[in-house]
């Protein structure tokens, strides 16, 4: 196990000892760790407080960029759909993880598995209902406004 994964796992273990969930993450650029995080759900009551997202937020703030395409993520657990999507939006291309979604399910953490399965279904069959409400005729179209300014 490399030193970055070892650190991510150590962060996860300490987080469990501190009352949190078993997830830690280390974000690396050019073989140098630049940020890290643990799940902070137990501290901040924020469902987005996942280890990977916290590491991403810290790096984006420190480097003042949304482009993390030159960074690599090391996560103690296989990223959930939310973290995976954030990493894709940030341009991260390489993600290494230690324990799988199946391992998390075995520990009583099944939400990631459920969401991954739900995302495989057509929109109309998913657990979370998504209903589109079109723009009103005279409303400003934010997408067109953005397109004009770009």
mmCIF file of C-alpha atoms in Angstrom:
data_model
loop_
_atom_site.group_PDB
_atom_site.id
_atom_site.type_symbol
_atom_site.label_atom_id
_atom_site.label_comp_id
_atom_site.label_asym_id
_atom_site.label_seq_id
_atom_site.Cartn_x
_atom_site.Cartn_y
_atom_site.Cartn_z
ATOM 1 C CA UNK A 1 0.000 0.000 0.000
ATOM 2 C CA UNK A 2 1.445 3.379 -0.940
ATOM 3 C CA UNK A 3 1.883 6.201 1.567
ATOM 4 C CA UNK A 4 -1.107 8.217 0.327
ATOM 5 C CA UNK A 5 -3.521 5.306 0.640
ATOM 6 C CA UNK A 6 -2.068 4.465 4.034
ATOM 7 C CA UNK A 7 -2.765 8.064 5.109
ATOM 8 C CA UNK A 8 -6.339 7.923 3.779
ATOM 9 C CA UNK A 9 -6.978 4.697 5.718
ATOM 10 C CA UNK A 10 -5.359 6.124 8.864
ATOM 11 C CA UNK A 11 -7.605 9.206 8.581
ATOM 12 C CA UNK A 12 -10.648 6.940 8.224
ATOM 13 C CA UNK A 13 -9.714 4.868 11.269
ATOM 14 C CA UNK A 14 -9.142 7.984 13.382
ATOM 15 C CA UNK A 15 -12.464 9.376 12.212
ATOM 16 C CA UNK A 16 -14.227 6.242 13.479
ATOM 17 C CA UNK A 17 -12.453 6.639 16.828
ATOM 18 C CA UNK A 18 -13.692 10.258 16.877
ATOM 19 C CA UNK A 19 -17.311 9.178 16.338
ATOM 20 C CA UNK A 20 -17.474 9.427 12.537
ATOM 21 C CA UNK A 21 -17.702 7.120 9.578
ATOM 22 C CA UNK A 22 -14.778 5.106 8.144
ATOM 23 C CA UNK A 23 -13.837 7.419 5.282
ATOM 24 C CA UNK A 24 -10.698 9.437 4.673
ATOM 25 C CA UNK A 25 -9.258 11.002 1.546
ATOM 26 C CA UNK A 26 -5.975 12.508 0.392
ATOM 27 C CA UNK A 27 -5.666 14.646 -2.737
ATOM 28 C CA UNK A 28 -2.235 14.570 -4.360
ATOM 29 C CA UNK A 29 -0.529 16.677 -7.040
ATOM 30 C CA UNK A 30 2.908 15.819 -8.441
ATOM 31 C CA UNK A 31 3.398 13.181 -5.742
ATOM 32 C CA UNK A 32 2.779 15.745 -2.977
ATOM 33 C CA UNK A 33 -0.299 15.603 -0.719
ATOM 34 C CA UNK A 34 -2.106 18.944 -0.998
ATOM 35 C CA UNK A 35 -5.300 18.382 0.983
ATOM 36 C CA UNK A 36 -7.160 15.753 2.934
ATOM 37 C CA UNK A 37 -10.475 15.180 4.577
ATOM 38 C CA UNK A 38 -12.660 12.831 6.578
ATOM 39 C CA UNK A 39 -16.392 12.443 6.627
ATOM 40 C CA UNK A 40 -17.700 15.227 8.848
ATOM 41 C CA UNK A 41 -21.353 14.186 8.891
ATOM 42 C CA UNK A 42 -21.219 13.631 12.649
ATOM 43 C CA UNK A 43 -19.765 17.104 13.279
ATOM 44 C CA UNK A 44 -21.507 19.452 10.861
ATOM 45 C CA UNK A 45 -24.766 17.683 9.948
ATOM 46 C CA UNK A 46 -24.016 18.278 6.286
ATOM 47 C CA UNK A 47 -24.709 15.373 3.923
ATOM 48 C CA UNK A 48 -22.101 16.767 1.530
ATOM 49 C CA UNK A 49 -19.422 16.550 4.223
ATOM 50 C CA UNK A 50 -17.727 13.531 2.657
ATOM 51 C CA UNK A 51 -13.969 13.052 2.862
ATOM 52 C CA UNK A 52 -13.370 13.428 -0.880
ATOM 53 C CA UNK A 53 -15.517 16.556 -1.158
ATOM 54 C CA UNK A 54 -13.747 18.194 1.748
ATOM 55 C CA UNK A 55 -10.345 17.434 0.211
ATOM 56 C CA UNK A 56 -11.568 18.853 -3.123
ATOM 57 C CA UNK A 57 -12.973 22.019 -1.508
ATOM 58 C CA UNK A 58 -9.733 22.672 0.336
ATOM 59 C CA UNK A 59 -7.599 22.204 -2.783
ATOM 60 C CA UNK A 60 -9.864 24.351 -4.932
ATOM 61 C CA UNK A 61 -9.727 27.140 -2.374
ATOM 62 C CA UNK A 62 -5.959 26.868 -1.861
ATOM 63 C CA UNK A 63 -5.185 26.717 -5.590
ATOM 64 C CA UNK A 64 -8.058 29.056 -6.555
ATOM 65 C CA UNK A 65 -9.235 26.771 -9.340
ATOM 66 C CA UNK A 66 -12.048 24.458 -10.313
ATOM 67 C CA UNK A 67 -9.696 22.419 -12.519
ATOM 68 C CA UNK A 68 -8.101 19.583 -10.598
ATOM 69 C CA UNK A 69 -7.154 17.558 -13.669
ATOM 70 C CA UNK A 70 -3.534 17.280 -12.498
ATOM 71 C CA UNK A 71 -4.557 15.831 -9.123
ATOM 72 C CA UNK A 72 -5.036 12.255 -7.937
ATOM 73 C CA UNK A 73 -7.489 11.160 -5.243
ATOM 74 C CA UNK A 74 -6.715 8.464 -2.690
ATOM 75 C CA UNK A 75 -9.803 7.401 -0.744
ATOM 76 C CA UNK A 76 -10.125 4.818 1.989
ATOM 77 C CA UNK A 77 -13.475 3.746 0.540
ATOM 78 C CA UNK A 78 -14.901 3.517 -2.953
ATOM 79 C CA UNK A 79 -16.398 6.947 -3.660
ATOM 80 C CA UNK A 80 -20.146 7.371 -3.438
ATOM 81 C CA UNK A 81 -22.016 8.705 -6.490
ATOM 82 C CA UNK A 82 -21.908 12.277 -5.132
ATOM 83 C CA UNK A 83 -18.134 12.228 -4.629
ATOM 84 C CA UNK A 84 -17.536 10.462 -7.933
ATOM 85 C CA UNK A 85 -19.549 13.137 -9.727
ATOM 86 C CA UNK A 86 -17.702 15.960 -7.950
ATOM 87 C CA UNK A 87 -14.377 14.432 -8.952
ATOM 88 C CA UNK A 88 -15.563 14.246 -12.561
ATOM 89 C CA UNK A 89 -16.714 17.887 -12.488
ATOM 90 C CA UNK A 90 -13.307 18.866 -11.049
ATOM 91 C CA UNK A 91 -11.503 16.953 -13.796
ATOM 92 C CA UNK A 92 -9.778 14.435 -11.542
ATOM 93 C CA UNK A 93 -8.791 11.505 -13.746
ATOM 94 C CA UNK A 94 -7.267 9.016 -11.303
ATOM 95 C CA UNK A 95 -8.947 7.767 -8.156
ATOM 96 C CA UNK A 96 -7.541 5.006 -6.003
ATOM 97 C CA UNK A 97 -9.630 3.454 -3.258
ATOM 98 C CA UNK A 98 -9.082 0.735 -0.696
ATOM 99 C CA UNK A 99 -12.414 -0.683 0.462
ATOM 100 C CA UNK A 100 -15.354 -1.259 -1.884
ATOM 101 C CA UNK A 101 -19.001 -0.258 -1.752
ATOM 102 C CA UNK A 102 -19.654 -3.914 -0.895
ATOM 103 C CA UNK A 103 -17.270 -3.628 2.077
ATOM 104 C CA UNK A 104 -19.165 -0.512 3.230
ATOM 105 C CA UNK A 105 -22.466 -2.363 2.921
ATOM 106 C CA UNK A 106 -21.018 -5.125 5.112
ATOM 107 C CA UNK A 107 -20.293 -2.493 7.770
ATOM 108 C CA UNK A 108 -23.901 -1.263 7.657
ATOM 109 C CA UNK A 109 -23.304 1.604 5.230
ATOM 110 C CA UNK A 110 -25.517 0.709 2.276
ATOM 111 C CA UNK A 111 -26.582 4.121 0.925
ATOM 112 C CA UNK A 112 -23.912 4.251 -1.819
ATOM 113 C CA UNK A 113 -24.926 0.823 -3.104
ATOM 114 C CA UNK A 114 -28.595 1.829 -3.094
ATOM 115 C CA UNK A 115 -27.894 5.075 -4.979
ATOM 116 C CA UNK A 116 -25.641 3.395 -7.554
ATOM 117 C CA UNK A 117 -28.423 0.851 -8.179
ATOM 118 C CA UNK A 118 -31.084 3.561 -8.354
ATOM 119 C CA UNK A 119 -29.073 5.525 -10.936
ATOM 120 C CA UNK A 120 -29.155 2.475 -13.231
ATOM 121 C CA UNK A 121 -32.934 2.791 -13.522
ATOM 122 C CA UNK A 122 -34.795 5.041 -15.965
ATOM 123 C CA UNK A 123 -35.637 8.442 -14.398
ATOM 124 C CA UNK A 124 -39.309 7.568 -13.979
ATOM 125 C CA UNK A 125 -38.424 4.453 -11.911
ATOM 126 C CA UNK A 126 -35.939 6.077 -9.535
ATOM 127 C CA UNK A 127 -36.614 6.576 -5.846
ATOM 128 C CA UNK A 128 -36.149 10.352 -6.056
ATOM 129 C CA UNK A 129 -38.775 11.852 -8.323
ATOM 130 C CA UNK A 130 -37.498 14.544 -10.647
ATOM 131 C CA UNK A 131 -40.175 16.679 -12.239
ATOM 132 C CA UNK A 132 -39.284 19.373 -14.756
ATOM 133 C CA UNK A 133 -41.092 22.700 -14.565
ATOM 134 C CA UNK A 134 -40.352 24.632 -17.787
ATOM 135 C CA UNK A 135 -39.431 28.305 -17.808
ATOM 136 C CA UNK A 136 -42.351 30.671 -18.116
ATOM 137 C CA UNK A 137 -42.672 32.443 -21.440
ATOM 138 C CA UNK A 138 -41.407 35.857 -20.268
ATOM 139 C CA UNK A 139 -38.798 34.601 -17.814
ATOM 140 C CA UNK A 140 -35.110 35.301 -18.366
ATOM 141 C CA UNK A 141 -33.437 32.135 -19.582
ATOM 142 C CA UNK A 142 -30.321 31.689 -17.382
ATOM 143 C CA UNK A 143 -28.758 29.220 -19.833
ATOM 144 C CA UNK A 144 -29.101 31.647 -22.737
ATOM 145 C CA UNK A 145 -27.803 34.470 -20.556
ATOM 146 C CA UNK A 146 -24.738 32.398 -19.697
ATOM 147 C CA UNK A 147 -24.220 31.411 -23.318
ATOM 148 C CA UNK A 148 -24.275 35.091 -24.349
ATOM 149 C CA UNK A 149 -21.713 36.035 -21.678
ATOM 150 C CA UNK A 150 -19.332 33.173 -22.493
#
